[in-house]
Coordinates of C-alpha atoms in Angstrom, one line a residue:
X23 CA -22.6 -49.2 -4.3
X24 CA -22.4 -46.3 -1.7
X25 CA -22.4 -42.9 -3.2
X26 CA -22.0 -40.7 -0.1
X27 CA -18.7 -38.9 0.2
X28 CA -17.1 -37.4 3.3
X29 CA -15.0 -34.2 2.9
X30 CA -12.6 -33.3 5.7
X31 CA -12.0 -29.6 5.4
X32 CA -9.3 -28.6 7.9
X33 CA -8.8 -24.9 7.7
X34 CA -6.8 -22.2 9.5
X35 CA -9.3 -21.3 12.1
X36 CA -11.7 -24.3 12.2
X37 CA -12.1 -27.9 11.2
X38 CA -15.2 -29.0 9.2
X39 CA -16.6 -32.1 7.9
X40 CA -19.3 -32.2 5.2
X41 CA -21.2 -35.3 3.9
X42 CA -22.1 -34.9 0.2
X43 CA -24.5 -36.8 -2.0
X44 CA -23.3 -37.9 -5.4
X45 CA -25.0 -34.9 -7.1
X46 CA -22.9 -32.5 -4.9
X47 CA -25.7 -31.5 -2.5
X48 CA -24.8 -31.2 1.2
X49 CA -26.3 -33.8 3.5
X50 CA -24.8 -32.7 6.8
X51 CA -22.1 -30.3 8.1
X52 CA -20.2 -30.0 11.4
X53 CA -17.7 -27.4 12.3
X54 CA -15.5 -26.6 15.2
X55 CA -13.2 -23.6 15.8
X56 CA -9.9 -24.1 17.5
X57 CA -7.4 -21.9 19.3
X58 CA -4.9 -19.7 17.5
X59 CA -1.5 -19.1 19.3
X60 CA 0.5 -15.9 18.7
X61 CA 3.6 -16.4 20.9
X62 CA 5.5 -13.4 19.3
X63 CA 5.0 -10.7 16.8
X64 CA 4.5 -12.3 13.4
X65 CA 4.4 -15.9 14.9
X66 CA 1.3 -18.1 14.4
X67 CA 1.0 -21.6 15.8
X68 CA -1.6 -24.3 16.2
X69 CA -1.7 -27.3 18.5
X70 CA -1.6 -30.3 16.1
X71 CA -3.3 -32.6 18.5
X72 CA -6.1 -30.0 18.8
X73 CA -6.4 -30.0 15.0
X74 CA -6.7 -33.8 15.0
X75 CA -9.2 -34.0 17.8
X76 CA -11.4 -31.2 16.3
X77 CA -11.3 -33.0 13.0
X78 CA -12.3 -36.3 14.5
X79 CA -15.1 -34.6 16.4
X80 CA -16.6 -33.0 13.3
X81 CA -16.4 -36.1 11.2
X82 CA -18.3 -38.0 13.9
X83 CA -20.8 -35.2 14.3
X84 CA -21.5 -34.8 10.5
X85 CA -22.0 -38.6 10.1
X86 CA -24.4 -38.6 13.1
X87 CA -26.4 -35.7 11.6
X88 CA -26.6 -37.5 8.3
X89 CA -27.7 -40.7 10.0
X90 CA -24.7 -42.5 8.5
X91 CA -21.6 -44.4 9.6
X92 CA -18.3 -44.8 7.9
X93 CA -19.5 -48.1 6.4
X94 CA -22.1 -46.1 4.4
X95 CA -19.5 -44.0 2.6
X96 CA -18.0 -44.5 -0.8
X97 CA -14.9 -42.7 0.4
X98 CA -13.4 -39.7 2.1
X99 CA -11.2 -36.8 1.0
X100 CA -8.9 -34.4 3.0
X101 CA -8.4 -30.8 2.1
X102 CA -6.3 -28.6 4.3
X103 CA -4.7 -25.4 5.2
X104 CA -1.5 -25.6 3.1
X105 CA 2.2 -25.0 4.1
X106 CA 1.4 -25.4 7.8
X107 CA 4.1 -27.6 9.2
X108 CA 3.9 -30.5 11.6
X109 CA 6.8 -32.7 12.7
X110 CA 6.0 -35.7 14.9
X111 CA 7.5 -38.8 16.4
X112 CA 6.9 -41.9 14.3
X113 CA 6.7 -44.2 17.3
X114 CA 4.3 -42.2 19.5
X115 CA 2.5 -40.1 16.9
X116 CA 3.0 -37.1 19.1
X117 CA 4.2 -33.7 17.6
X118 CA 7.6 -32.5 18.8
X119 CA 6.6 -28.8 18.5
X120 CA 3.5 -26.8 17.9
X121 CA 2.4 -26.6 14.2
X122 CA 3.9 -23.6 12.5
X123 CA 1.1 -22.0 10.5
X124 CA 1.4 -20.8 6.9
X125 CA 0.9 -17.2 8.1
X126 CA 3.9 -17.4 10.4
X127 CA 6.9 -15.0 9.6
X128 CA 9.5 -16.2 12.0
X129 CA 11.9 -17.4 9.3
X130 CA 11.9 -14.0 7.4
X131 CA 15.6 -13.4 8.2
X132 CA 16.6 -16.9 6.9
X133 CA 14.7 -16.3 3.7
X134 CA 16.3 -12.9 3.3
X135 CA 19.8 -14.5 3.7
X136 CA 18.9 -17.1 1.1
X137 CA 17.8 -14.5 -1.4
X138 CA 21.0 -12.4 -0.7
X139 CA 23.0 -15.5 -1.6
X140 CA 21.3 -15.6 -5.0
X141 CA 19.3 -18.8 -4.3
X142 CA 15.9 -17.6 -5.3
X143 CA 16.3 -18.4 -9.0
X144 CA 17.0 -22.0 -8.2
X145 CA 13.9 -22.2 -6.0
X146 CA 11.7 -20.4 -8.6
X147 CA 12.9 -22.6 -11.4
X148 CA 12.4 -25.9 -9.6
X149 CA 9.3 -25.2 -7.5
X150 CA 7.5 -22.2 -9.0
X151 CA 7.6 -20.5 -5.6
X152 CA 9.5 -17.6 -4.2
X153 CA 11.7 -17.8 -1.1
X154 CA 9.3 -16.7 1.6
X155 CA 8.5 -17.7 5.2
X156 CA 5.0 -18.7 3.9
X157 CA 6.3 -22.0 2.6
X158 CA 7.1 -25.1 4.6
X159 CA 10.8 -25.7 4.1
X160 CA 12.2 -23.0 6.4
X161 CA 9.6 -23.9 9.0
X162 CA 10.9 -27.5 9.0
X163 CA 14.5 -26.4 9.4
X164 CA 13.5 -24.0 12.2
X165 CA 11.9 -26.8 14.2
X166 CA 14.8 -29.2 13.7
X167 CA 17.2 -26.5 14.9
X168 CA 15.2 -25.3 17.9
X169 CA 14.0 -28.6 19.4
X170 CA 16.9 -30.4 21.1
X171 CA 18.0 -33.5 19.3
X172 CA 15.4 -33.2 16.6
X173 CA 17.8 -32.9 13.6
X174 CA 19.7 -36.1 14.6
X175 CA 16.4 -37.9 15.2
X176 CA 15.1 -36.7 11.8
X177 CA 18.2 -37.9 10.0
X178 CA 17.9 -41.3 11.8
X179 CA 14.3 -41.7 10.4
X180 CA 12.6 -41.4 13.8
X181 CA 10.5 -38.3 12.9
X182 CA 8.0 -37.5 10.2
X183 CA 7.1 -34.3 8.5
X184 CA 3.7 -33.5 7.0
X185 CA 1.5 -30.7 6.0
X186 CA -1.9 -31.0 7.8
X187 CA -3.2 -33.5 5.2
X188 CA -0.4 -35.9 6.0
X189 CA -0.8 -35.3 9.7
X190 CA -4.5 -36.1 9.7
X191 CA -4.0 -39.1 7.3
X192 CA -1.4 -40.5 9.7
X193 CA -3.8 -40.2 12.6
X194 CA -6.8 -41.6 10.7
X195 CA -4.8 -44.7 9.6
X196 CA -3.1 -45.0 12.9
X197 CA 0.4 -44.5 11.4
X198 CA 0.0 -46.8 8.4
X199 CA 0.0 -44.0 5.8
X200 CA 2.7 -41.4 5.6
X201 CA 1.5 -39.8 2.3
X202 CA 0.6 -36.5 0.6
X203 CA -0.5 -35.4 -2.8
X204 CA 1.2 -33.4 -5.5
X205 CA -0.6 -30.2 -4.7
X206 CA 0.5 -30.1 -1.0
X207 CA 4.0 -31.3 -1.9
X208 CA 4.3 -28.4 -4.4
X209 CA 3.8 -25.9 -1.5
X210 CA 6.8 -27.0 0.6
X211 CA 9.7 -25.5 -1.5
X212 CA 11.2 -29.0 -1.6
X213 CA 9.2 -30.5 -4.5
X214 CA 10.3 -30.2 -8.1
X215 CA 7.1 -29.4 -10.0
X216 CA 8.6 -30.4 -13.3
X217 CA 10.0 -33.8 -12.3
X218 CA 7.3 -34.4 -9.7
X219 CA 9.9 -35.5 -7.2
X220 CA 11.4 -34.3 -3.9
X221 CA 14.5 -32.4 -5.1
X222 CA 17.9 -33.3 -3.5
X223 CA 19.3 -29.9 -4.3
X224 CA 16.4 -28.1 -2.5
X225 CA 16.7 -30.5 0.5
X226 CA 20.3 -29.6 0.8
X227 CA 19.6 -25.8 0.4
X228 CA 17.0 -25.8 3.1
X229 CA 18.7 -28.4 5.3
X230 CA 15.8 -30.8 5.4
X231 CA 16.6 -34.6 5.7
X232 CA 14.8 -36.6 3.1
X233 CA 13.9 -39.3 5.7
X234 CA 11.3 -36.9 7.1
X235 CA 9.2 -36.7 3.9
X236 CA 6.0 -38.4 2.9
X237 CA 5.5 -40.3 -0.3
X238 CA 3.7 -38.1 -3.0
X239 CA 0.7 -39.4 -4.8
X240 CA -1.9 -38.1 -7.3
X241 CA -4.7 -36.0 -5.9
X242 CA -7.1 -38.9 -6.4
X243 CA -5.4 -42.1 -5.2
X244 CA -5.4 -44.8 -2.6
X245 CA -4.2 -43.1 0.5
X246 CA -5.2 -45.9 2.9
X247 CA -8.1 -46.9 5.1
X248 CA -9.2 -45.3 8.4
X249 CA -9.1 -47.3 11.5
X250 CA -12.6 -48.9 11.7
X251 CA -13.4 -47.7 15.3
X252 CA -12.9 -44.0 14.5
X253 CA -15.9 -43.5 12.2
X254 CA -18.0 -46.5 12.6
X255 CA -16.4 -48.5 9.8
X256 CA -13.3 -48.5 7.7
X257 CA -13.3 -45.6 5.2
X258 CA -11.2 -45.4 2.1
X259 CA -9.3 -42.1 2.0
X260 CA -9.3 -41.5 -1.8
X261 CA -8.6 -37.8 -2.4
X262 CA -6.3 -35.2 -1.0
X263 CA -5.7 -31.7 -2.2
X264 CA -4.6 -28.4 -0.6
X265 CA -7.5 -26.2 0.1
X266 CA -7.1 -23.8 -2.9
X267 CA -6.5 -26.6 -5.4
X268 CA -9.5 -28.4 -4.0
X269 CA -11.5 -25.3 -4.7
X270 CA -10.2 -25.2 -8.2
X271 CA -11.6 -28.7 -8.7
X272 CA -14.8 -27.8 -6.8
X273 CA -15.3 -24.9 -9.2
X274 CA -14.8 -27.2 -12.2
X275 CA -12.0 -25.0 -13.5
X276 CA -10.6 -27.7 -15.7
X277 CA -9.9 -25.6 -18.9
X278 CA -6.9 -23.4 -19.4
X279 CA -7.7 -19.8 -18.4
X280 CA -10.5 -20.7 -16.0
X281 CA -10.0 -19.0 -12.6
X282 CA -11.5 -19.1 -9.1
X283 CA -10.9 -17.0 -6.0
X284 CA -11.5 -18.3 -2.5
X285 CA -12.3 -15.9 0.3
X286 CA -11.7 -17.6 3.7
X287 CA -9.1 -16.6 6.3
X288 CA -7.0 -15.5 3.4
X289 CA -7.8 -15.0 -0.2
X290 CA -6.3 -17.1 -3.0
X291 CA -6.8 -16.6 -6.7
X292 CA -5.9 -19.5 -8.9
X293 CA -6.0 -19.8 -12.7
X294 CA -5.7 -23.1 -14.6
X295 CA -2.7 -22.9 -17.1
X296 CA -3.0 -26.4 -18.5
X297 CA -0.4 -29.1 -18.6
X298 CA 2.5 -26.6 -19.1
X299 CA 3.6 -24.4 -16.2
X300 CA 3.5 -20.7 -16.7
X301 CA 6.3 -18.9 -15.1
X302 CA 5.2 -15.5 -13.7
X303 CA 7.3 -12.4 -14.2
X304 CA 5.1 -10.5 -11.7
X305 CA 5.8 -12.5 -8.5
X306 CA 2.8 -14.8 -8.7
X307 CA 3.3 -18.5 -7.9
X308 CA 3.4 -21.3 -10.3
X309 CA 2.0 -24.4 -8.6
X310 CA 0.4 -27.8 -9.2
X311 CA -3.4 -27.3 -9.7
X312 CA -4.1 -31.1 -9.5
X313 CA -2.5 -34.3 -10.7
X314 CA -4.8 -37.1 -12.0
X315 CA -3.7 -40.4 -13.5
X316 CA -0.1 -39.2 -13.4
X317 CA -0.8 -36.0 -15.5
X318 CA 0.0 -32.7 -13.8
X319 CA -2.2 -29.7 -14.4
X320 CA -0.6 -26.5 -13.4
X321 CA -1.9 -23.2 -12.1
X322 CA -0.8 -19.7 -11.4
X323 CA -1.7 -18.4 -8.0
X324 CA -1.8 -15.2 -6.0
X325 CA -2.0 -15.5 -2.3
X326 CA -3.4 -12.9 0.1
X327 CA -2.7 -13.6 3.7
X328 CA -5.6 -11.7 5.3
X329 CA -9.3 -11.6 4.0
X330 CA -11.9 -13.0 6.4
X331 CA -9.3 -12.8 9.1
X332 CA -9.7 -9.0 9.0
X333 CA -13.3 -9.4 9.9
X334 CA -12.4 -11.8 12.7
X335 CA -10.0 -9.1 14.0
X336 CA -12.7 -6.5 13.9
X337 CA -15.0 -8.9 15.8
X338 CA -12.6 -10.4 18.4
X339 CA -9.7 -7.9 18.5
X340 CA -11.4 -4.5 18.3
X341 CA -14.9 -5.7 19.1
X342 CA -16.4 -3.3 16.6
X343 CA -18.9 -5.9 15.4
X344 CA -20.3 -9.0 17.2
X345 CA -20.8 -11.0 14.0
X346 CA -19.4 -10.8 10.5
X347 CA -22.9 -10.5 9.1
X348 CA -23.2 -7.0 10.6
X349 CA -20.6 -5.8 8.1
X350 CA -23.2 -5.6 5.3
X351 CA -25.4 -3.0 6.9
X352 CA -22.3 -0.9 7.7
X353 CA -21.1 -1.1 4.0
X354 CA -24.5 -0.3 2.6
X355 CA -24.7 2.8 4.8
X356 CA -21.2 4.0 3.8
X357 CA -21.3 3.0 0.1
X358 CA -18.4 2.3 -2.3
X359 CA -17.0 5.8 -2.2
X360 CA -15.2 5.3 1.1
X361 CA -12.1 7.4 1.7
X362 CA -10.9 5.2 4.5
X363 CA -8.4 2.4 3.6
X364 CA -7.4 -0.6 5.7
X365 CA -4.3 -2.5 4.6
X366 CA -4.6 -5.8 6.7
X367 CA -0.9 -6.7 6.6
X368 CA -1.0 -8.3 10.0
X369 CA 1.6 -10.9 9.0
X370 CA 3.1 -9.1 6.1
X371 CA 2.0 -8.7 2.5
X372 CA 1.6 -11.6 0.1
X373 CA 1.4 -11.6 -3.6
X374 CA 2.4 -9.6 -5.6
X375 CA 4.3 -7.5 -3.0
X376 CA 5.9 -10.3 -0.9
X377 CA 6.9 -8.0 2.0
X378 CA 7.1 -10.1 5.2
X379 CA 7.9 -7.0 7.3
X380 CA 5.0 -4.8 6.2
X381 CA 2.4 -4.3 8.9
X382 CA -1.2 -3.3 8.8
X383 CA -2.6 0.2 8.9
X384 CA -5.9 2.2 8.6
X385 CA -5.4 5.3 6.6
X386 CA -7.6 8.3 5.7
X387 CA -9.1 8.8 9.2
X388 CA -11.0 12.0 9.9
X389 CA -13.3 13.2 12.7
X390 CA -16.2 11.9 10.7
X391 CA -14.8 8.3 10.6
X392 CA -16.7 5.8 12.6
X393 CA -17.1 2.1 13.0
X394 CA -19.0 1.8 9.7
X395 CA -16.2 3.3 7.6
X396 CA -13.6 1.1 9.2
X397 CA -15.7 -2.1 8.7
X398 CA -16.4 -1.1 5.1
X399 CA -12.7 -0.5 4.5
X400 CA -11.9 -4.0 5.8
X401 CA -14.4 -5.5 3.3
X402 CA -13.0 -3.3 0.4
X403 CA -9.4 -4.4 1.2
X404 CA -10.2 -7.9 0.1
X405 CA -11.4 -6.6 -3.2
X406 CA -8.5 -4.3 -3.7
X407 CA -6.0 -7.1 -2.9
X408 CA -7.8 -9.3 -5.5
X409 CA -7.3 -6.5 -8.1
X410 CA -3.6 -6.5 -7.3
X411 CA -3.5 -10.2 -8.3
X412 CA -5.6 -9.7 -11.4
X413 CA -3.3 -7.0 -12.6
X414 CA -0.3 -9.2 -12.1
X415 CA -1.9 -12.0 -14.0
X416 CA -2.7 -9.7 -16.9
X417 CA 0.8 -8.4 -16.9
X418 CA 2.0 -12.0 -17.3
X419 CA -0.1 -12.2 -20.5
X420 CA -3.1 -14.2 -19.2
X421 CA -6.6 -12.9 -19.7
X422 CA -9.4 -13.2 -17.2
X423 CA -12.9 -13.1 -18.7
X424 CA -14.8 -14.0 -15.5
X425 CA -14.1 -15.1 -11.9
X426 CA -15.7 -17.9 -10.0
X427 CA -15.8 -17.2 -6.3
X428 CA -16.3 -19.3 -3.1
X429 CA -15.6 -19.2 0.6
X430 CA -17.3 -17.7 3.6
X431 CA -17.2 -14.1 2.5
X432 CA -19.0 -14.6 -0.9
X433 CA -22.4 -14.8 0.8
X434 CA -22.1 -11.0 1.2
X435 CA -23.7 -9.5 -1.9
X436 CA -22.3 -6.1 -1.2
X437 CA -18.7 -7.4 -1.3
X438 CA -19.3 -9.4 -4.4
X439 CA -20.8 -6.4 -6.3
X440 CA -17.9 -4.2 -5.2
X441 CA -15.5 -7.0 -6.3
X442 CA -17.0 -7.1 -9.8
X443 CA -17.0 -3.3 -9.9
X444 CA -13.3 -2.9 -8.9
X445 CA -12.1 -5.8 -11.1
X446 CA -14.4 -4.8 -14.0
X447 CA -15.1 -8.5 -14.7
X448 CA -18.2 -10.6 -14.0
X449 CA -18.1 -12.5 -10.7
X450 CA -19.9 -15.8 -10.6
X451 CA -21.1 -17.3 -7.3
X452 CA -22.0 -21.0 -7.5
X453 CA -25.0 -22.7 -6.1
X454 CA -22.8 -24.7 -3.7
X455 CA -20.3 -22.3 -2.2
X456 CA -18.5 -24.9 -0.1
X457 CA -16.3 -25.7 -3.1
X458 CA -13.2 -26.5 -1.2
X459 CA -14.9 -29.4 0.5
X460 CA -16.8 -30.3 -2.6
X461 CA -13.6 -30.4 -4.7
X462 CA -11.9 -33.0 -2.4
X463 CA -15.2 -35.0 -2.3
X464 CA -15.1 -35.0 -6.1
X465 CA -11.5 -36.3 -6.1
X466 CA -12.5 -39.1 -3.7
X467 CA -15.4 -39.8 -5.9
X468 CA -13.2 -40.1 -9.0
X469 CA -10.9 -42.6 -7.3
X470 CA -13.8 -44.7 -5.9
X471 CA -15.8 -44.8 -9.1
X472 CA -18.7 -42.5 -8.0
X473 CA -17.7 -40.3 -11.0
X474 CA -16.4 -41.5 -14.3
X475 CA -14.4 -38.4 -15.2
X476 CA -14.1 -34.6 -15.1
X477 CA -17.0 -34.2 -17.5
X478 CA -19.3 -35.6 -14.8
X479 CA -18.1 -32.9 -12.4
X480 CA -18.2 -30.0 -14.9
X481 CA -21.8 -30.9 -15.6
X482 CA -22.8 -30.4 -12.0
X483 CA -21.4 -26.9 -11.6
X484 CA -24.3 -24.3 -11.3
X485 CA -24.2 -20.6 -11.1
X486 CA -26.4 -19.1 -8.3
X487 CA -25.7 -15.5 -9.1
X488 CA -23.7 -13.4 -11.5
X489 CA -22.4 -9.9 -10.3
X490 CA -21.9 -7.6 -13.3
X491 CA -19.6 -4.6 -13.2
X492 CA -21.6 -1.3 -12.8
X493 CA -19.2 1.3 -11.6
X494 CA -18.1 4.4 -13.6
X495 CA -14.5 4.0 -14.8
X496 CA -13.4 7.2 -13.2
X497 CA -14.6 6.1 -9.8
X498 CA -13.0 2.7 -10.2
X499 CA -9.6 4.3 -11.0
X500 CA -9.8 6.8 -8.2
X501 CA -10.6 4.2 -5.6
X502 CA -7.9 1.9 -6.7
X503 CA -5.4 4.8 -6.8
X504 CA -6.2 5.4 -3.1
X505 CA -5.4 1.8 -2.4
X506 CA -2.1 1.9 -4.2
X507 CA -1.1 4.9 -2.2
X508 CA -2.1 3.2 1.0
X509 CA 0.1 0.1 0.1
X510 CA 3.1 2.3 -0.6
X511 CA 2.8 4.0 2.7
X512 CA 3.0 0.7 4.7
X513 CA 5.6 -1.1 2.6
X514 CA 8.8 -2.0 4.4
X515 CA 10.9 -2.8 1.4

């Protein structure tokens, strides 16, 4: 029986494919960045065909590096940037509009109108989400309203909606599978997380025709088979999960109270709350953590829109650094006691502030400020934003004893130590930090029989390093107070 698993990890700025062995070790990796489009202030778009082509390219490259073909795989899984919205023609498979990315804020006014009409309580109760441009529903309606004839065509069943997982699955199966999983469905604002169904009242509220929507399955399920010529053999697609939920699985956070935080383009902290949803009173999100064998496991989540993207901006926008790895030497020179604060609200503030009109700022500048202080402030902003989330979780009555971390930024020891210091909790970095891809590989392995259950997965998790808090309480409080002041200065509402 084949035991190799292919993970398709389609992110906000790049597409990756990773071939894993059964034990969780990486056999081969391929990655390709793709273009970001910013047509107006606060708007972010992708070319959905570029996403598909880059995904196909990296899958082929990873398999070639591994010396394998699709015929050698037990199965494949898809994990994806969530909420990003694609609508395409069912007959041609062509998108009718550029993909509207999760970071996009163009529907802020619509969301404000819905809130002013008192609709947020319904949305929170059914979906666990707030009304915000972040989620897919208002993006779908925007496309249907802006593209001539799209709404009528959607109602006639000629168009299909999908988050990126559904879009890639459609392409991989040449239109045979229009499916998603419960984690991705739970991020649309259209899915009732209690009944685990698309919700007619929400479809009416957001003006989304039900004919557009994919069928919702468990996170480990039969999602169809790839066209044989794409990957050198037909491959069973057996796992799908949104990127943050996939990381929850990859970090083996299967017990209530276990938490992980992923540091990629954005930062997303997710805590397992068991089989009962926990409604946040502090503007965190209640969401589906994963659904297996028809049983839904819920999570509470805090979403930060900009983490690694701040370093990308310093590199590409300001050209203060030529590579993200240079940030470590800057931070080591400046140290934790940095009086410069960067609030990277380039597309508004996420949890727990939810201010779509806030914009970024650098505060505390003096004549002594240089590149090193600004770069350090960008690194620290990720940790301060995480503390905002931890405080909200604690105010909801949950207790965090430790934090498992993953994503591209966690290789930076300086950042991880500052994170442990500012949170005042131990931070655990696993041996395999590609936990988003690993999580969806695990899901595919569960469905195809490579793994017998979650205990198999838990037994494979290994800590590579634990960062223990080592900062004086007074300094911790002083630094965070400076951050809170910076946040208040840039708030729009």
